Amino acid sequence: MDFNVDTAARAVQESFGKTPDPRLQEILTALTAHLHAFVRETRPSIQEWEQAIQFLTAVGHACSDTRQEFVLLSDVLGVSMLVETLNERAGGTESTVLGPFHMVDSPPRDLGDNIDLVGEGEPCAVSGRVLNTDGTPLPDAEVDVWQCNEQGFYDVQQPDLQPPGNGRGLFHTDTEGRFRFRTVVPSHYPIPTDGPVGRLLQATGRHPYRPAHIHFIVQAAGHTPLTTHVFVAGSPYLDSDAVFAVKQSLIVDFAESNDEQEAAQYGLRPPFRRAEFDLTLTKART
Amino acid sequence: MDFNVDTAARAVQESFGKTPDPRLQEILTALTAHLHAFVRETRPSIQEWEQAIQFLTAVGHACSDTRQEFVLLSDVLGVSMLVETLNERAGGTESTVLGPFHMVDSPPRDLGDNIDLVGEGEPCAVSGRVLNTDGTPLPDAEVDVWQCNEQGFYDVQQPDLQPPGNGRGLFHTDTEGRFRFRTVVPSHYPIPTDGPVGRLLQATGRHPYRPAHIHFIVQAAGHTPLTTHVFVAGSPYLDSDAVFAVKQSLIVDFAESNDEQEAAQYGLRPPFRRAEFDLTLTKART
C-alpha cells in the first residue's frame, strides 16, 4: 500500500523493527509517533518545512568547540530542564540544567583559590559542604564550578578579555567534606542572542535573560552525580529564567559580610559578599 | 511554583504566549506539547540526552552547500513524505519528496538536450506533457529535472568525476505542453551513509537504498507547483525505499525501444531506453 497520512508513522516504526538495541528501538518508535503526530496536527506547508530545516541547520552550524546551540535550543524549550527533573534523585539537592557553557574542562584548583583571574567584579567567598542524605560529610568529593563574570560573560565568550579558565575551577572537598573558593558575584545575563535560538526568542517576544547563578557538578564515590546551580537571591529574572531552571531551594543569599577573619582566609578585605550552602548527594543505585 | 514534570510543557507554552505571529505560536505550542510528551514517555537519561544533542550537532555539521543532512534525517523518518502528502493536491500527479540533492540550480537547457554530460550510462529518451487536470496541455511550463548517474551518484557527490550540472536540466514545455530530453537510466543508490543519518540507519538495521528515479519540480502560471519523482519500473527497492517516497502511480516503464526515427530525434541509435509520461498540475488556490 502507498504511504499515506494514516499509515506513515506505522511504516516508519516498522522500518525500525530490526533495531538490535531495544532501547534505541523504543526511543525511535516513540519519536516517530510524536513527531508524526506533531506534523499531522500542524500540517506544515512545504515552505514551513523548509524553514524548519533551515533553522535546524543554522543551529547546527552555530555549534562549535565553545558553543552548543542545540543545548541552548533544548534549554529554551524546557527540554533540558524536563530531562534533569525526570532524572532527579529525591532527597538530595535539587538539580538543574547543565547549560551550554560546560564545554571546557575546569582547571584543577586548591581549596580557597580564586577562580576570578581578572579582578574587576565584586569579591565573593563561597563555601559549604558536600553531604550525603544522612548529613554525613563526603571527603574528597569533586566539585566542578563554572560561572560568568560580573558582566554576564563566560570565559569562552570573551577570549580576548578573559583568560581561559576564568570563572572555572575543579575542587576536591577536604576531610570534613568542605569546599571553599573566592570569586566575583556573577551577573544575570542574556543567553547568546546572535544565533538562531536568539532569533527564535526575539520572534516569540521572549526575553533572553537568566538570573545570576553559579554552576556546579558534584561527584563522590558511591553517589549519583549532581548537576545544579546556586542562584543569587534578589537577582532579576528569578521568576522568568529563559531556560526554566530556577528552583526555589537553589536560591542562596549572597550577603555582604564584614567578617575580618574570614576575609583574611580568602585574601580579602571587608566588606565582601558571602555565600554558604551545602550540596547533598544521593546514594548511587547499585 | 517550581518547574516540574507536570507543569513543564504549560510553562514553556506560556512563555510563547506573546508571539506576534499566530501561526508561529501555534506551531511552537504544538511542538512543545509533542516534544515534552515524547520526553516524558521515554524518560531519557542524561547520557541519552547528551547523545541526542551530539547526534543533532553532527547532523548540522554534516550540512554544507552541497549536502543537506537534516533533509536526509527528515526523509528517513518519513517526515518529508508526510509533509508532502499533507500538502498534496488531489487530482494532479502524486507528489513525493524533494530529497537532499536539489541544492544547486539546474542549468537551463533546450528541449531535446542531453542532461548526461559524461556518456557512460545506458542512453534514455524521456518525454511527456505537462497538463492541467482537464487534460489541457500547459505551454511554457517549467520542468526542473535532476537525477543521479548510472552508478547512483549525483554531480555534487562526485565533483571530480562529474561536471557541475550533470544529470540536471531546467526545461520549458513547448506550445503543446511537451517536454523531452536525453539522459542515462539512473541507478538505484544508497543515500549518503558516511554521516550521522547513515550511522542511524546502520544502528537500526535499515538498508540505505532508494529505487532508481528521476526528480521533477514542475511549475506553470496559475497552477500549484508539483514536486515528484518518476521511478524506474523493475528497479530494486521499490518496495522498501529508505525515504518512503514510492507511490505506485509514479512507477514508469523505461522500456527498450528500437524506434529509428525517435532515436534520431535525440541523436541516438537504437536500441535505447524510452520513458514517456504526463505530469498533471492542479489549479492554484486563488
XYZ file of C-alpha atoms in Angstrom:
572
model
C 0.000 0.000 0.000
C 1.157 3.522 -0.721
C 2.465 5.711 2.067
C -0.389 7.866 3.341
C -1.112 10.159 6.278
C -2.688 7.378 8.338
C -0.127 4.649 7.658
C 3.000 6.822 7.641
C 4.024 6.570 11.290
C 3.472 2.807 11.365
C 5.521 2.316 8.195
C 8.432 4.232 9.711
C 8.138 2.402 13.025
C 8.183 -0.932 11.169
C 11.368 0.152 9.380
C 12.990 0.301 12.836
C 11.677 -3.189 13.656
C 15.070 -4.884 13.361
C 17.000 -2.459 15.568
C 19.380 -4.622 17.628
C 19.354 -2.314 20.679
C 15.870 -2.487 22.243
C 16.252 0.896 23.973
C 17.155 2.596 20.680
C 14.137 0.961 19.063
C 11.915 2.137 21.926
C 13.154 5.730 21.595
C 12.834 5.817 17.788
C 9.369 4.244 17.874
C 8.181 6.893 20.338
C 9.985 9.673 18.428
C 8.253 8.640 15.212
C 4.836 8.579 16.892
C 5.202 12.021 18.494
C 6.982 13.667 15.556
C 4.375 12.462 13.068
C 1.563 13.482 15.448
C 3.095 16.979 15.613
C 3.285 17.189 11.810
C -0.242 15.863 11.311
C -1.574 18.363 13.851
C 0.215 21.426 12.481
C 0.093 20.476 8.772
C 3.183 22.493 7.826
C 3.365 23.883 4.321
C 6.383 22.954 2.217
C 7.769 26.437 2.890
C 7.328 25.997 6.643
C 9.056 22.615 6.484
C 11.931 24.244 4.578
C 12.118 26.983 7.228
C 12.321 24.304 9.926
C 15.144 22.548 8.034
C 16.963 25.869 7.628
C 16.514 26.673 11.321
C 17.909 23.311 12.462
C 20.793 23.640 10.011
C 21.600 27.098 11.363
C 21.512 25.722 14.917
C 23.967 23.025 13.871
C 26.252 25.486 12.153
C 26.257 27.717 15.254
C 27.720 24.830 17.280
C 31.484 24.944 17.763
C 34.089 23.824 20.260
C 32.994 26.619 22.571
C 29.311 26.989 21.780
C 26.465 24.493 21.941
C 23.406 25.966 20.229
C 21.437 22.674 20.359
C 21.816 22.614 24.143
C 20.579 26.206 24.106
C 17.587 25.187 21.971
C 16.847 22.294 24.320
C 17.145 24.776 27.206
C 14.703 27.406 25.884
C 12.171 24.689 25.002
C 12.286 23.444 28.599
C 13.527 20.043 27.435
C 16.857 20.193 29.263
C 15.072 21.031 32.494
C 12.470 18.312 31.900
C 15.193 15.703 31.382
C 17.016 16.900 34.516
C 13.810 16.758 36.529
C 12.950 13.257 35.277
C 16.410 12.098 36.361
C 16.410 13.857 39.697
C 17.032 11.718 42.743
C 14.717 12.590 45.629
C 16.388 13.501 48.877
C 19.450 15.322 47.567
C 19.994 18.910 46.493
C 17.670 19.661 43.589
C 19.254 19.513 40.171
C 19.011 21.922 37.282
C 20.279 22.255 33.728
C 23.867 21.761 32.625
C 23.624 24.713 30.245
C 25.735 25.211 27.124
C 28.891 26.588 28.747
C 30.373 23.495 30.346
C 32.321 22.963 27.144
C 35.847 23.122 28.504
C 37.456 21.258 31.365
C 37.581 23.255 34.570
C 41.167 23.836 35.770
C 42.062 21.912 38.938
C 42.399 24.335 41.873
C 43.152 24.174 45.589
C 40.548 24.927 48.200
C 40.414 28.649 48.839
C 41.773 29.552 45.394
C 40.385 32.485 43.479
C 38.573 31.398 40.308
C 38.349 35.052 39.254
C 41.530 35.738 37.279
C 40.630 39.308 36.306
C 39.728 41.143 39.495
C 37.097 43.576 38.308
C 33.924 42.296 39.980
C 32.571 42.309 43.482
C 34.687 39.886 45.556
C 32.827 36.966 46.989
C 33.693 33.988 49.194
C 31.801 30.779 48.530
C 31.905 27.787 50.832
C 29.929 24.838 52.043
C 29.938 21.113 52.455
C 29.160 18.114 50.304
C 26.957 15.756 52.311
C 25.129 12.511 51.810
C 21.415 12.329 52.566
C 22.169 11.303 56.174
C 24.039 14.571 56.637
C 27.412 12.815 56.674
C 30.159 14.938 55.060
C 31.771 13.438 51.974
C 35.564 13.965 51.832
C 37.386 14.139 48.502
C 34.159 14.848 46.568
C 34.787 16.548 43.224
C 33.198 19.998 42.973
C 33.254 21.369 39.431
C 32.365 25.071 39.347
C 31.766 27.469 36.458
C 30.204 30.897 36.262
C 30.094 34.061 34.220
C 31.826 37.244 35.297
C 30.350 40.431 36.735
C 29.298 41.479 33.228
C 27.486 38.230 32.486
C 30.029 36.610 30.137
C 31.755 33.231 30.378
C 35.451 32.980 29.535
C 34.739 31.226 26.218
C 32.527 34.135 25.152
C 35.290 36.694 25.679
C 38.521 35.025 24.646
C 40.143 38.440 24.197
C 39.107 39.823 27.590
C 39.160 36.786 29.878
C 41.969 34.252 30.286
C 40.922 30.635 29.636
C 39.545 29.062 32.808
C 38.368 32.364 34.286
C 35.352 31.655 36.442
C 36.052 27.915 36.429
C 37.563 25.559 38.961
C 37.717 21.888 39.827
C 37.944 21.408 43.597
C 38.007 18.457 45.966
C 36.414 18.633 49.386
C 38.618 18.351 52.465
C 38.412 15.659 55.133
C 35.323 17.367 56.572
C 33.593 17.476 53.174
C 34.176 21.226 52.864
C 34.763 23.259 49.717
C 35.657 26.952 49.548
C 36.772 29.349 46.855
C 36.924 33.009 46.062
C 35.215 34.515 43.052
C 33.211 37.546 41.940
C 29.446 37.797 42.232
C 28.123 36.602 38.863
C 25.706 38.798 36.949
C 22.386 37.897 35.408
C 22.928 37.685 31.652
C 21.270 37.049 28.320
C 21.825 33.674 26.720
C 23.606 34.169 23.369
C 21.181 36.055 21.138
C 23.311 36.306 17.999
C 22.368 32.844 16.752
C 19.208 31.054 15.621
C 17.996 30.425 19.195
C 18.277 34.139 19.894
C 16.247 34.834 16.761
C 13.621 32.362 17.976
C 13.335 34.200 21.291
C 13.073 37.535 19.501
C 10.411 36.220 17.089
C 8.365 34.974 20.043
C 8.681 38.076 22.225
C 10.660 36.226 24.890
C 13.475 37.892 26.823
C 16.787 36.011 26.797
C 17.837 36.580 30.412
C 18.930 34.182 33.069
C 19.121 35.142 36.752
C 22.619 35.265 38.277
C 23.953 31.835 39.238
C 26.995 29.629 39.758
C 27.059 26.180 38.120
C 28.059 23.032 39.989
C 28.637 19.408 39.110
C 29.354 17.432 42.279
C 30.537 13.842 42.267
C 31.586 11.481 45.041
C 32.320 7.774 45.077
C 29.199 5.691 45.604
C 26.867 8.625 44.919
C 24.851 9.896 41.970
C 26.468 12.962 40.354
C 24.575 16.216 40.901
C 24.309 18.936 38.223
C 22.864 22.115 39.634
C 23.143 25.888 40.076
C 23.147 28.157 43.063
C 21.116 31.287 42.235
C 21.911 34.696 43.733
C 18.965 35.827 45.864
C 17.458 39.092 44.641
C 18.762 38.716 41.094
C 16.476 39.927 38.305
C 14.728 37.203 36.273
C 14.465 34.659 39.096
C 10.772 34.401 38.143
C 11.250 34.167 34.361
C 14.530 32.369 33.646
C 14.808 31.954 29.839
C 15.726 28.285 30.372
C 13.205 27.459 33.167
C 15.982 26.344 35.524
C 15.121 28.109 38.802
C 14.049 26.047 41.781
C 13.248 27.880 44.992
C 15.505 25.607 47.044
C 18.523 26.674 44.973
C 18.268 30.413 45.723
C 21.026 31.422 48.153
C 21.717 34.671 49.977
C 24.959 36.304 48.801
C 25.012 38.640 51.803
C 27.563 41.363 52.482
C 29.976 40.347 55.218
C 32.353 42.336 57.409
C 33.997 39.297 58.997
C 37.698 40.276 59.145
C 38.944 36.798 59.931
C 37.049 35.120 57.150
C 38.042 37.857 54.705
C 41.677 37.158 55.529
C 41.228 33.460 54.723
C 40.404 34.440 51.158
C 42.940 37.246 50.890
C 40.124 39.805 51.043
C 39.364 42.926 52.991
C 35.845 43.553 54.259
C 33.237 44.265 53.123
C 32.816 41.318 50.767
C 29.962 39.070 49.641
C 29.497 35.694 51.240
C 27.587 32.608 50.117
C 27.443 29.424 52.170
C 25.414 26.338 51.359
C 25.621 22.568 51.438
C 25.222 20.266 48.447
C 23.669 16.876 49.170
C 24.233 13.783 47.053
C 22.060 10.688 46.957
C 23.493 7.173 47.061
C 24.207 5.658 43.664
C 21.872 2.900 42.558
C 23.663 -0.410 42.935
C 5.659 27.244 41.570
C 8.769 25.308 40.637
C 9.112 23.725 37.207
C 8.046 20.091 37.453
C 7.240 17.226 35.089
C 3.526 18.024 35.056
C 3.756 21.805 34.672
C 6.764 21.930 32.339
C 5.014 21.918 28.965
C 2.479 24.511 30.081
C 5.205 26.800 31.420
C 7.059 26.667 28.090
C 3.840 27.189 26.112
C 3.036 30.229 28.269
C 6.480 31.644 27.504
C 5.418 31.699 23.850
C 2.171 33.490 24.767
C 3.254 36.850 23.362
C 4.427 35.588 19.958
C 3.257 38.202 17.432
C 2.780 35.708 14.565
C -0.190 33.459 15.472
C 0.969 30.656 13.155
C 4.406 30.582 14.789
C 2.750 30.463 18.197
C 0.503 27.600 17.040
C 3.479 25.605 15.773
C 5.611 26.198 18.872
C 2.730 25.386 21.216
C 2.145 22.082 19.425
C 5.894 21.380 19.221
C 6.244 21.895 22.973
C 3.313 19.565 23.702
C 4.575 16.742 21.485
C 8.264 17.138 22.332
C 7.584 17.118 26.076
C 5.218 14.144 25.677
C 7.993 12.279 23.857
C 10.491 13.071 26.634
C 8.042 12.163 29.417
C 7.267 8.869 27.687
C 10.855 7.809 27.011
C 12.431 9.310 30.171
C 15.892 9.755 28.607
C 18.868 9.542 30.913
C 21.254 12.500 30.957
C 23.657 10.437 28.837
C 20.930 9.686 26.285
C 20.009 13.380 26.125
C 23.693 14.197 25.540
C 23.809 11.577 22.764
C 20.773 13.194 21.152
C 22.436 16.628 21.332
C 25.624 15.185 19.830
C 23.649 13.476 17.059
C 21.783 16.660 16.101
C 25.040 18.636 16.218
C 26.698 16.094 13.921
C 23.742 16.318 11.526
C 24.149 20.097 11.474
C 27.881 19.885 10.921
C 27.340 17.463 8.004
C 25.272 20.125 6.204
C 27.133 22.108 3.578
C 26.454 23.945 0.345
C 26.084 20.611 -1.427
C 24.749 18.348 1.304
C 21.615 18.610 3.431
C 21.784 16.063 6.240
C 18.704 17.467 8.023
C 16.628 16.873 4.886
C 18.056 13.357 4.862
C 17.072 12.894 8.504
C 13.582 14.196 7.768
C 13.470 11.783 4.814
C 14.440 8.616 6.707
C 11.973 9.458 9.498
C 9.170 9.696 6.921
C 8.580 13.342 7.841
C 9.417 14.755 4.407
C 6.999 12.333 2.788
C 4.318 13.074 5.389
C 4.621 16.829 4.767
C 4.468 16.247 1.003
C 1.414 14.045 1.362
C -0.360 16.554 3.627
C 0.248 19.241 1.010
C -0.710 17.124 -1.963
C -3.455 18.486 -4.208
C -5.923 15.815 -5.254
C -6.388 15.357 -8.986
C -2.852 16.004 -10.160
C 0.177 13.783 -10.454
C 1.049 12.482 -6.998
C 3.881 14.280 -5.264
C 6.852 12.894 -3.424
C 9.868 14.154 -1.517
C 12.217 16.871 -2.681
C 15.224 14.961 -1.352
C 18.536 16.465 -0.303
C 20.135 16.876 -3.740
C 18.211 19.818 -5.161
C 20.883 22.075 -3.717
C 22.106 23.711 -6.899
C 20.216 25.469 -9.656
C 19.540 23.290 -12.649
C 21.173 24.658 -15.819
C 18.640 25.983 -18.377
C 18.511 23.640 -21.361
C 16.623 23.398 -24.662
C 14.065 20.698 -25.319
C 15.789 17.561 -26.560
C 19.107 18.411 -24.895
C 21.160 15.742 -23.254
C 21.431 16.231 -19.477
C 24.064 13.470 -19.362
C 27.397 15.235 -19.869
C 29.548 12.130 -19.379
C 28.214 9.473 -21.735
C 28.876 6.284 -19.802
C 25.392 5.059 -18.937
C 22.545 3.485 -20.837
C 21.086 6.171 -23.145
C 17.498 7.052 -22.495
C 14.932 9.387 -24.049
C 12.422 10.966 -21.683
C 9.363 12.840 -22.875
C 5.826 13.733 -21.985
C 3.412 16.565 -21.447
C 2.536 18.928 -18.650
C -1.255 19.033 -18.353
C -3.869 20.590 -16.152
C -6.499 18.408 -14.518
C -8.814 18.851 -17.525
C -6.159 17.303 -19.731
C -5.312 20.639 -21.353
C -1.594 20.937 -22.199
C 0.276 23.736 -20.413
C 2.749 25.536 -22.689
C 5.846 27.224 -21.237
C 5.625 25.225 -18.009
C 8.943 24.986 -16.164
C 10.228 21.412 -15.819
C 13.159 21.151 -13.404
C 14.877 17.764 -13.633
C 17.655 16.175 -11.607
C 18.901 12.625 -11.268
C 21.897 10.525 -10.352
C 24.062 8.818 -12.924
C 24.228 5.157 -13.875
C 26.356 4.488 -10.770
C 23.905 6.140 -8.408
C 25.758 9.403 -7.739
C 24.612 12.999 -8.194
C 27.017 15.532 -9.644
C 27.566 17.228 -6.270
C 28.665 13.889 -4.798
C 31.371 13.388 -7.426
C 32.821 16.819 -8.152
C 35.966 15.201 -9.536
C 34.182 12.768 -11.854
C 31.072 14.652 -12.980
C 30.933 18.201 -14.386
C 28.622 20.549 -12.453
C 25.069 20.269 -13.768
C 25.467 16.689 -14.922
C 22.082 15.000 -14.672
C 20.308 18.330 -14.218
C 18.264 20.492 -16.547
C 15.708 23.279 -16.478
C 13.309 22.948 -19.419
C 10.216 24.776 -20.624
C 7.409 22.943 -22.365
C 6.629 23.788 -25.988
C 3.336 25.180 -27.309
C 1.775 21.722 -26.971
C 2.890 21.357 -23.350
C 5.586 18.859 -24.317
C 8.987 18.298 -22.681
C 11.709 15.961 -23.891
C 15.330 15.337 -23.018
C 18.016 12.717 -23.312
C 19.753 11.235 -20.315
C 21.064 7.939 -18.937
C 18.928 5.483 -16.999
C 19.520 6.375 -13.340
C 20.583 3.676 -10.905
C 19.135 2.780 -7.533
C 21.549 4.081 -4.919
C 22.250 4.351 -1.217
C 21.537 7.678 0.436
C 24.804 9.062 1.871
C 25.882 6.670 4.611
C 29.079 8.420 5.701
C 27.281 10.856 8.009
C 25.161 10.654 11.160
C 21.996 9.649 9.252
C 23.894 6.751 7.706
C 25.048 5.735 11.188
C 21.415 5.870 12.352
C 20.357 3.512 9.561
C 23.204 1.157 10.359
C 22.398 1.160 14.080
C 18.788 0.283 13.294
C 19.468 -2.437 10.741
C 17.911 -0.436 7.898
C 19.301 -0.519 4.373
C 20.065 2.891 2.838
C 18.829 2.255 -0.695
C 16.442 4.189 -2.874
C 14.928 2.721 -6.044
C 16.036 4.351 -9.320
C 14.197 7.596 -10.080
C 14.305 10.971 -11.797
C 13.307 14.073 -9.795
C 10.923 16.706 -11.126
C 9.655 20.071 -9.981
C 7.018 21.325 -12.410
C 5.583 24.834 -12.310
C 3.134 26.678 -14.545
C 1.360 30.010 -14.176
C -1.893 29.699 -12.249
C -1.064 26.195 -11.001
C 0.305 24.669 -7.818
C 3.937 23.567 -8.228
C 4.480 19.804 -8.237
C 7.493 18.103 -6.628
C 7.715 14.456 -7.569
C 9.810 11.578 -8.927
C 9.338 9.148 -11.746
C 10.520 5.705 -10.610
C 12.062 3.182 -12.991
C 9.819 0.115 -13.158
C 11.604 -3.055 -12.038
C 14.223 -1.224 -10.001
C 15.313 -2.889 -6.768
C 13.978 -1.330 -3.539
C 10.670 -0.130 -4.981
C 9.041 -1.865 -2.008
C 11.426 -0.578 0.692
C 12.618 2.899 -0.295
C 14.786 4.238 2.561
C 12.852 7.521 2.431
C 9.313 6.073 1.949
C 8.806 8.034 -1.282
C 7.410 5.437 -3.694
C 3.844 5.765 -4.906
C 2.546 3.144 -7.322
C 1.251 5.788 -9.724
C 4.783 7.172 -10.147
C 6.372 3.950 -11.410
C 7.036 4.226 -15.156
C 8.222 1.711 -17.699
C 11.666 2.580 -19.082
C 11.281 0.111 -21.973
C 13.878 -0.658 -24.613
C 12.979 0.940 -27.956
C 14.112 0.278 -31.495
C 12.330 3.265 -33.000
C 14.876 4.619 -35.539
C 13.064 7.901 -36.103
C 12.704 8.723 -32.437
C 16.284 7.681 -31.755
C 17.427 10.159 -34.395
C 15.491 12.980 -32.670
C 17.750 12.525 -29.654
C 20.937 11.863 -31.588
C 20.767 8.181 -30.617
C 20.974 4.892 -32.371
C 18.641 2.049 -31.399
C 18.276 0.228 -29.167
C 17.753 2.795 -26.412
C 15.546 3.137 -23.335
C 12.394 5.163 -23.516
C 10.190 6.707 -20.830
C 7.057 8.669 -21.604
C 4.594 10.048 -19.088
C 2.489 13.124 -18.440
C 2.711 15.346 -15.376
C -0.559 16.909 -14.257
C -0.789 20.140 -12.261
C -3.741 21.299 -10.182
C -5.054 24.876 -10.340
C -3.525 27.205 -7.793
C -5.765 28.238 -4.925
C -6.908 31.777 -5.528
